[in-house]
Coordinates of C-alpha atoms in Angstrom, one line a residue:
X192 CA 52.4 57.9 -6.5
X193 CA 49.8 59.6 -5.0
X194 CA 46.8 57.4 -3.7
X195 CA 44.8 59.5 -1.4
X196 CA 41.9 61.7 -2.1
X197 CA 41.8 65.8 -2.0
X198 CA 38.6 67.4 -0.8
X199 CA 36.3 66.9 -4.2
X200 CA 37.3 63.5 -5.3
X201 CA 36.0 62.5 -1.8
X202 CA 32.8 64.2 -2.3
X203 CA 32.3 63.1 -5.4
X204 CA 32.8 59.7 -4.2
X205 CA 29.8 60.5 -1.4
X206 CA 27.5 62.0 -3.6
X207 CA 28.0 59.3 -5.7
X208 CA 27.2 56.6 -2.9
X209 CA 24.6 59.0 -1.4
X210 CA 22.7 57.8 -5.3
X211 CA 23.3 54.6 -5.3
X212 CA 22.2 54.4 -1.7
X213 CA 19.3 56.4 -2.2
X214 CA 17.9 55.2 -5.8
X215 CA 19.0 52.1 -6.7
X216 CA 18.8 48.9 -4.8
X217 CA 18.9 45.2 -5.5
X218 CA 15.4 45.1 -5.8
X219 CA 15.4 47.1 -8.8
X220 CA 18.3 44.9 -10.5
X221 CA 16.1 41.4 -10.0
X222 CA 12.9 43.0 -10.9
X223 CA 14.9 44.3 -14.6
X224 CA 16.2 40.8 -14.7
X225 CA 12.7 39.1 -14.3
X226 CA 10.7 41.5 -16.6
X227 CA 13.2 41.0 -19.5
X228 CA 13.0 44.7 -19.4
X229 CA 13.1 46.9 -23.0
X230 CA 16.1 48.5 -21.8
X231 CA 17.8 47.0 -19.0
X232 CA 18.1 50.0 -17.5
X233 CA 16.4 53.1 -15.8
X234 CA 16.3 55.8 -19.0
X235 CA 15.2 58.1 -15.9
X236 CA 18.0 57.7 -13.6
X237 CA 20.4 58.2 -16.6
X238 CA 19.1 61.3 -16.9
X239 CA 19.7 61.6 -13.3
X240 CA 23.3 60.8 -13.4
X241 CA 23.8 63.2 -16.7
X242 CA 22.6 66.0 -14.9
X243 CA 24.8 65.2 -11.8
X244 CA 27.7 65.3 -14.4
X245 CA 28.9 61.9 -14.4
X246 CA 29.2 61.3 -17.9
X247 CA 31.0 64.5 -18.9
X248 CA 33.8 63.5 -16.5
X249 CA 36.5 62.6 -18.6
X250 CA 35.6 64.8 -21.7
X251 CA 36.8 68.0 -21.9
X252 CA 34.9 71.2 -21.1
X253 CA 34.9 72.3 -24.6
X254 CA 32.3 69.5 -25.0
X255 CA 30.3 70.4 -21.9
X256 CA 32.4 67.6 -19.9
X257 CA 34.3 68.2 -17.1
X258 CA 37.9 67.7 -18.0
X259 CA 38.6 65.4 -15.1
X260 CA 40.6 62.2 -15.4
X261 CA 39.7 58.1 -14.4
X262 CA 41.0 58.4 -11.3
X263 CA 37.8 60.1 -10.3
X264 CA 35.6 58.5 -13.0
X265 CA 36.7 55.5 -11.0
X266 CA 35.5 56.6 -8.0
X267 CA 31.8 57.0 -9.4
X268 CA 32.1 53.5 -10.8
X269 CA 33.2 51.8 -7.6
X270 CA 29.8 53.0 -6.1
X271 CA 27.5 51.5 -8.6
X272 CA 29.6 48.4 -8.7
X273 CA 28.5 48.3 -5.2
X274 CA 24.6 48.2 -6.3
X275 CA 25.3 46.6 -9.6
X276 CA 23.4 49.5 -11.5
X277 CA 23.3 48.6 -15.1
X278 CA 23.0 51.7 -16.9
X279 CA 25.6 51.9 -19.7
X280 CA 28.6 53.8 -18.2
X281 CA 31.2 50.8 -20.0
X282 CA 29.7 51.3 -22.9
X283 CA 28.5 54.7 -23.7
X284 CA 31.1 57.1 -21.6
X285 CA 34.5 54.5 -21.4
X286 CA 34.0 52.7 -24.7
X287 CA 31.9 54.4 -27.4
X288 CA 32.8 58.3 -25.9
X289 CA 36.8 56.8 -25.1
X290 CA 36.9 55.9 -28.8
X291 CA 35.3 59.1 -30.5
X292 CA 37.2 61.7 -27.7
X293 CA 40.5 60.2 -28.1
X294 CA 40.4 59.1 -32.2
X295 CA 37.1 61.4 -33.4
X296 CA 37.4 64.5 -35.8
X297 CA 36.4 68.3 -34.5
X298 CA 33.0 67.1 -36.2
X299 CA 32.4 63.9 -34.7
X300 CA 33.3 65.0 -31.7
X301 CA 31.2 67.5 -31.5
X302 CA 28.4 66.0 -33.0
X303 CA 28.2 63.1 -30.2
X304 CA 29.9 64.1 -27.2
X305 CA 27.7 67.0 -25.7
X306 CA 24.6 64.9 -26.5
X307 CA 26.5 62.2 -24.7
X308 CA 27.2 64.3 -21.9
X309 CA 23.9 65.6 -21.6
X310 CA 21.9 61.6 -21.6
X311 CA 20.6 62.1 -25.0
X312 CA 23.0 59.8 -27.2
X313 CA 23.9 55.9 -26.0
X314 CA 26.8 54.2 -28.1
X315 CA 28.1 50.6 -28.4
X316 CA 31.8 49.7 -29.4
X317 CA 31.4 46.6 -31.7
X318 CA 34.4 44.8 -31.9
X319 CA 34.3 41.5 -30.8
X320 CA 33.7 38.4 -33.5
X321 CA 33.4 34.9 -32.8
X322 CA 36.3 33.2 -32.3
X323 CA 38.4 36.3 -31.6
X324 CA 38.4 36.1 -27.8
X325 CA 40.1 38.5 -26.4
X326 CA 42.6 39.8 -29.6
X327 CA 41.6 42.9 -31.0
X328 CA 43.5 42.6 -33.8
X329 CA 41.4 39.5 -35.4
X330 CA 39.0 40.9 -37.2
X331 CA 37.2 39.2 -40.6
X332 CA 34.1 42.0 -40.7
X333 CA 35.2 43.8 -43.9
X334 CA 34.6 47.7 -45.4
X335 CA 34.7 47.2 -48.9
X336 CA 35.3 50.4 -50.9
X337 CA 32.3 51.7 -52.6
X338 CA 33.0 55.2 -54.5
X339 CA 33.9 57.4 -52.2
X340 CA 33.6 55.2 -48.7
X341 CA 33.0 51.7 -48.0
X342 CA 30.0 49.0 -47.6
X343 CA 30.3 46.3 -44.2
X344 CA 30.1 43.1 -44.1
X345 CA 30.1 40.6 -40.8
X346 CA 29.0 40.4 -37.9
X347 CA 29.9 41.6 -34.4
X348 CA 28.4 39.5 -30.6
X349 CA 28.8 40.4 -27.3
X350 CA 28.4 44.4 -28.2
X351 CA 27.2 45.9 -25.0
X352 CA 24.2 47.9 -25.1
X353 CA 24.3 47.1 -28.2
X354 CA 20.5 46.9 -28.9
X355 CA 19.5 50.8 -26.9
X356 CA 22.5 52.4 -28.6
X357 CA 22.1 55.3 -30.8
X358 CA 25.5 55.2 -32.7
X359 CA 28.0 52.2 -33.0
X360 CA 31.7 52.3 -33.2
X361 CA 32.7 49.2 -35.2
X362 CA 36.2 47.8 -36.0
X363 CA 36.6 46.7 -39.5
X364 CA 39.6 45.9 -41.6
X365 CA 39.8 47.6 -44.8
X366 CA 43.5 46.0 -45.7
X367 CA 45.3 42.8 -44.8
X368 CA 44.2 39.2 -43.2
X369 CA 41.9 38.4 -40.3
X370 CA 44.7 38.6 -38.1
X371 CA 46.7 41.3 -39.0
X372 CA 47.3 44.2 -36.8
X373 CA 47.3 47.0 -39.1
X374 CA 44.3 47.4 -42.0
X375 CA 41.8 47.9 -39.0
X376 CA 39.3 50.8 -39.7
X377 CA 36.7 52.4 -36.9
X378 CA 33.8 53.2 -38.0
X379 CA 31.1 55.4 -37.0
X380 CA 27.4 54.5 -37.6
X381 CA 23.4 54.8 -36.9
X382 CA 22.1 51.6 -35.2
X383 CA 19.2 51.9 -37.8
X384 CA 21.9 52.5 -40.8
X385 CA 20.4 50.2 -43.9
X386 CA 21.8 46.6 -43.5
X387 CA 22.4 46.6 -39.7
X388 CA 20.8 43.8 -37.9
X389 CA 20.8 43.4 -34.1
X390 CA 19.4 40.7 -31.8
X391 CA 19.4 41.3 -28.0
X392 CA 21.1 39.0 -26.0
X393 CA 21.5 38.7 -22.0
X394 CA 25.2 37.9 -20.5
X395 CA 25.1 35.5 -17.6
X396 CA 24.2 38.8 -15.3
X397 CA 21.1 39.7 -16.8
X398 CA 22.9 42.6 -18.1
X399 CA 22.4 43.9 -22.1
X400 CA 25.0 42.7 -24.9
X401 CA 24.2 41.8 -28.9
X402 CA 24.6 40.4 -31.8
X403 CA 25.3 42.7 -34.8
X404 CA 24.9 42.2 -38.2
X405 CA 26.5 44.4 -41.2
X406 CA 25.0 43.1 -44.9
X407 CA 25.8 45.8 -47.3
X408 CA 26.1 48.6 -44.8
X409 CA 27.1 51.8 -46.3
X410 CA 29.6 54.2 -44.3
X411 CA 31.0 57.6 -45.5
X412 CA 34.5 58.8 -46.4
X413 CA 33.5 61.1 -43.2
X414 CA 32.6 58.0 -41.1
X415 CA 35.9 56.4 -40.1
X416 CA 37.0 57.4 -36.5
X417 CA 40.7 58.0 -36.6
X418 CA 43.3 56.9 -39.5
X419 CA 42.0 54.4 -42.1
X420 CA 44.0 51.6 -41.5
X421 CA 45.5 52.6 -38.0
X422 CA 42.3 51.3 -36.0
X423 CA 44.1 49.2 -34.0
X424 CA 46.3 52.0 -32.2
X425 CA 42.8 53.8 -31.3
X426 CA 41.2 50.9 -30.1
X427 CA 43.8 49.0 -27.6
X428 CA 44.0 52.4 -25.3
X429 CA 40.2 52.7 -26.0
X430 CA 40.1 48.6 -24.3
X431 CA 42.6 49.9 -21.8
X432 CA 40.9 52.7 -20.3
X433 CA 37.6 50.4 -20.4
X434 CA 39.5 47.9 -18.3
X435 CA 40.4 50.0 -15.7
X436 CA 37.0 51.5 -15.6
X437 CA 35.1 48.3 -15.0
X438 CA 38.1 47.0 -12.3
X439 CA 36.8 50.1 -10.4
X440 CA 33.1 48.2 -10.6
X441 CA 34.5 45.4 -10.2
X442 CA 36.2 46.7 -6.8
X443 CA 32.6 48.0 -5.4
X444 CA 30.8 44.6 -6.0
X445 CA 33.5 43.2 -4.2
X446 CA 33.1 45.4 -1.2
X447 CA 29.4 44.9 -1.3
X448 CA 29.3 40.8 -1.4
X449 CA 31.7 41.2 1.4
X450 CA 29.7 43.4 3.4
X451 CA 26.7 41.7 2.6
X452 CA 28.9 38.3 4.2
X453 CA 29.9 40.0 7.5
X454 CA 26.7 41.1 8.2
X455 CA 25.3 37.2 8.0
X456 CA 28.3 36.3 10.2
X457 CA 27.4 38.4 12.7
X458 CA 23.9 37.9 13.2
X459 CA 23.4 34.4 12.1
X460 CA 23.4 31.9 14.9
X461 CA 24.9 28.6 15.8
X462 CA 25.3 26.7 19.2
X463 CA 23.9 30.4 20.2
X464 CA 26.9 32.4 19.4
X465 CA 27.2 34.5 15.5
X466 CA 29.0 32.0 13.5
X467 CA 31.4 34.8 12.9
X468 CA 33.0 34.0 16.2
X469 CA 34.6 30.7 14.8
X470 CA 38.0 31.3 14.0
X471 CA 37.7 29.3 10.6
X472 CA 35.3 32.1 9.1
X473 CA 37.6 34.8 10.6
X474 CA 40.3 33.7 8.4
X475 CA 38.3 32.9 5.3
X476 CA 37.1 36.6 6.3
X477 CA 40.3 38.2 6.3
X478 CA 41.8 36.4 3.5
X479 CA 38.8 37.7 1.4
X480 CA 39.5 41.4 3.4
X481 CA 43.4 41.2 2.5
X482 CA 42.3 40.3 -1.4
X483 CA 40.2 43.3 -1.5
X484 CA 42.8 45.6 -0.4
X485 CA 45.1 44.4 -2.9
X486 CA 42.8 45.3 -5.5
X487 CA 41.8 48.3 -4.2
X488 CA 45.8 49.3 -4.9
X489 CA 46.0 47.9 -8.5
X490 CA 42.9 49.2 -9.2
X491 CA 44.0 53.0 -8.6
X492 CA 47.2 52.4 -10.0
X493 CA 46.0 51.6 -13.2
X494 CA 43.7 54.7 -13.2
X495 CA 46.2 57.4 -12.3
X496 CA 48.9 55.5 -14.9
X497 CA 46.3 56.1 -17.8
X498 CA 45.8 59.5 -16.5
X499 CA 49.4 60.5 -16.9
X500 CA 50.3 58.3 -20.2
X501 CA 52.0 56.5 -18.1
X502 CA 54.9 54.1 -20.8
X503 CA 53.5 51.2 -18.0
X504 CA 49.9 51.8 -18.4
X505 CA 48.8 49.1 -20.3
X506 CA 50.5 46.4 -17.6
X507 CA 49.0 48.4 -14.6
X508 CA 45.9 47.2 -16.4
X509 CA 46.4 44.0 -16.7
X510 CA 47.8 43.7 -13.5
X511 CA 44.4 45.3 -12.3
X512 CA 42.2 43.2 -14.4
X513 CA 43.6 40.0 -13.3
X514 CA 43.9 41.0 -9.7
X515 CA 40.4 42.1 -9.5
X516 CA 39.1 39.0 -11.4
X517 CA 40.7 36.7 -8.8
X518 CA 39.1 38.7 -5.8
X519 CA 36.0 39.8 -7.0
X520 CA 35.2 36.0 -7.5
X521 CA 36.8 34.6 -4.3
X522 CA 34.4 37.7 -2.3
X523 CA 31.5 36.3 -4.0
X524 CA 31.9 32.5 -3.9
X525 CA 33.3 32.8 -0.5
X526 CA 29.9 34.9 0.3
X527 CA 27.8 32.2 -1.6
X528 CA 29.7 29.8 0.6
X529 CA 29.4 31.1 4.2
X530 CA 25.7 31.9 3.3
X531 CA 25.0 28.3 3.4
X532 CA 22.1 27.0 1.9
X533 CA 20.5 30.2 1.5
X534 CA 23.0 31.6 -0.7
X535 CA 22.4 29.0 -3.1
X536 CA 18.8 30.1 -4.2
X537 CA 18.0 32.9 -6.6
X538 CA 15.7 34.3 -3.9
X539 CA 19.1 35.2 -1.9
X540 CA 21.1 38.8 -2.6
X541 CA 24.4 37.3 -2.6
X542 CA 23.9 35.3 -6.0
X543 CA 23.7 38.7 -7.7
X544 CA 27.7 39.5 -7.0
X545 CA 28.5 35.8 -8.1
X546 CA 26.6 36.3 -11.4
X547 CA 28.2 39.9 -11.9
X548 CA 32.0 38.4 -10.9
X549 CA 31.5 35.7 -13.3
X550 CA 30.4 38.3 -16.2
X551 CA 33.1 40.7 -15.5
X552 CA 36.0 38.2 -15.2
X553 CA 35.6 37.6 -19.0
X554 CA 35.0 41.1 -20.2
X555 CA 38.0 42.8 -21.7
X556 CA 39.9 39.5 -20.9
X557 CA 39.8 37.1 -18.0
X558 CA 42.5 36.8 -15.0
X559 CA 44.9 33.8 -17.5
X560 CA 44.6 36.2 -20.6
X561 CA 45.9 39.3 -18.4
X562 CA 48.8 37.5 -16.8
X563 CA 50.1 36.7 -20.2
X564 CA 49.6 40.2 -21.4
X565 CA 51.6 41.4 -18.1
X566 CA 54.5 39.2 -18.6
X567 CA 54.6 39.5 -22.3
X568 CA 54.7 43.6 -21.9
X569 CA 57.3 42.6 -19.0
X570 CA 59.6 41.0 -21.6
X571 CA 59.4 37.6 -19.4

């Protein structure tokens, strides 16, 4: 396995942290926070990032996209992890595009994926109910057949983006119990469709996530995204690649809180010497260096496995999620931690990563759920 970069994977990584760098900053992230802005986001520097050709990167070029894999989609996201920049990669390119490029019709695809491509269309994936945790495959909204399609009932939370989308993806099961795995239908919708309600919520990160209604909802024959009945082969690959997409954030806000760390240890004084000259911080240090690494690995192992179809995928993910989940948090309370009193306040930086590793560890399933997952795939 491969792990190095050729000559434009590494420049798309610098342009990509030339961006960040250059138009987004911390500052930006707490003053979204504090104005409970519309969005959550910068519409303008989405545009930006469209025309730099981010989001077409794993569609194909039929679509406008450009036909690349996650190994370098991954690259892009491990420099805004390292600024924390909000706008809806996870859930407009990874989940909602993931779901229609890999499961859509000729139509559907091209209908939303060059408007995708392009900044003009968001989408949410709404799949998550209450009480379902992490199991895709627990599912009580129903699509009731009405004529020639179906009507929705339920409700959907923690759909991200899910109040700015456009279009939502939702998982419904049009045969069998709550928990069965087949009789799960995707469906393919307006946000304003008649009998869709949504009410904004804010995860622990300030970022955007929702609570979504169905009462009634009408949906085509020409609406359902893949097989009827088959949803739930679309949608754990969809998950999957999704994982492995925010592990890559995950990674960058790692890196930054560490950064952000050794820089205090070196200039902050005690007894007059940097407190990082005590040999009890240099361990913590390189404990919290050595984690990093780790992930670093897992993290591009996962990738290039989902780029090939790799038969091991799915526990290259897990094994990423959970590895990331453990060092993303130890960076940032570690961080919190050597900062002292200062990185207890909201005033200080450094609270940002904690708030962000906290949010990510239970997205898509925290470090416990993933481990089980690993060794279940494993046989163990």
């Amino acid at each position: 396995m491969q792990f190095s970069l050729n000559e434009e994977q590494s420049l798309l990584r610098e342009s990509a942290a030339a961006f960040v760098r250059d138009h987004s900053s911390l500052r930006r992230i707490r003053a979204l926070r504090d104005a409970r802005d519309a969005d959550g986001f910068s519409r303008d520097l989405w545009q930006q990032m469209a025309e730099l050709g981010w989001l077409g990167i794993p569609f194909a070029a039929a679509y406008g996209g450009l036909g690349l894999g996650l190994k370098e989609l991954a690259l892009v996201l491990e420099e805004l992890g390292k600024g924390l920049m909000p706008e809806p990669m996870l859930s407009t390119v990874l989940l909602g595009g993931g779901a229609i490029a890999r499961g859509g019709s000729d139509a559907q695809r091209a209908a939303v994926l060059p408007a995708l491509i392009r900044g003009d269309l968001l989408l949410a994936l709404a799949h998550q109910e209450r009480h379902s945790r992490y199991d895709l495959h627990r599912v009580a909204t129903r699509a009731e057949r009405a004529g020639d399609g179906w009507r929705l009932r339920g409700e959907k939370c923690l759909v991200l983006d899910g109040h700015v989308a456009d279009r939502l993806i939702v998982s419904a099961r049009t045969a069998g119990g709550d928990n069965d795995r087949d009789g799960i239908t995707l469906f393919l919708l307006d946000r304003g469709a008649p009998g869709v309600s949504v009410v904004r919520q804010w995860t622990l990160d300030g970022r955007n996530a929702a609570l979504v209604g169905f009462d009634g909802t009408p949906v085509g024959a020409a609406d359902a995204l893949g097989a009827v009945d088959d949803g739930a082969a679309l949608l754990a690959p969809v998950i999957d690649r999704a994982t492995a997409g925010l592990c890559a954030e995950m990674l960058g806000g790692m890196q930054a809180a560490f950064a952000m760390t050794l820089d205090y240890l070196k200039t902050r004084k005690q007894f007059g010497v940097p407190i990082g000259s005590f040999q009890a911080l240099k361990h913590r240090a390189a404990v919290v260096f050595t984690e990093i690494e780790l992930a670093r690995s897992a993290v591009l192992a996962a990738a290039m496995a989902l780029d090939e179809d790799d038969a091991q995928a799915p526990q290259a993910v897990s094994a990423a999620k959970a590895r990331c989940a453990d060092a993303f948090l130890l960076a940032a309370n570690e961080g919190v931690q050597m900062h002292g009193g200062i990185g207890m306040t909201d005033e200080h930086d450094i609270g940002f990563y904690l708030k962000r590793a906290r949010a990510a560890e239970i997205t898509f399933g925290d470090a416990a759920h993933h481990r089980e997952r690993f060794a279940t795939l494993r046989g163990y």
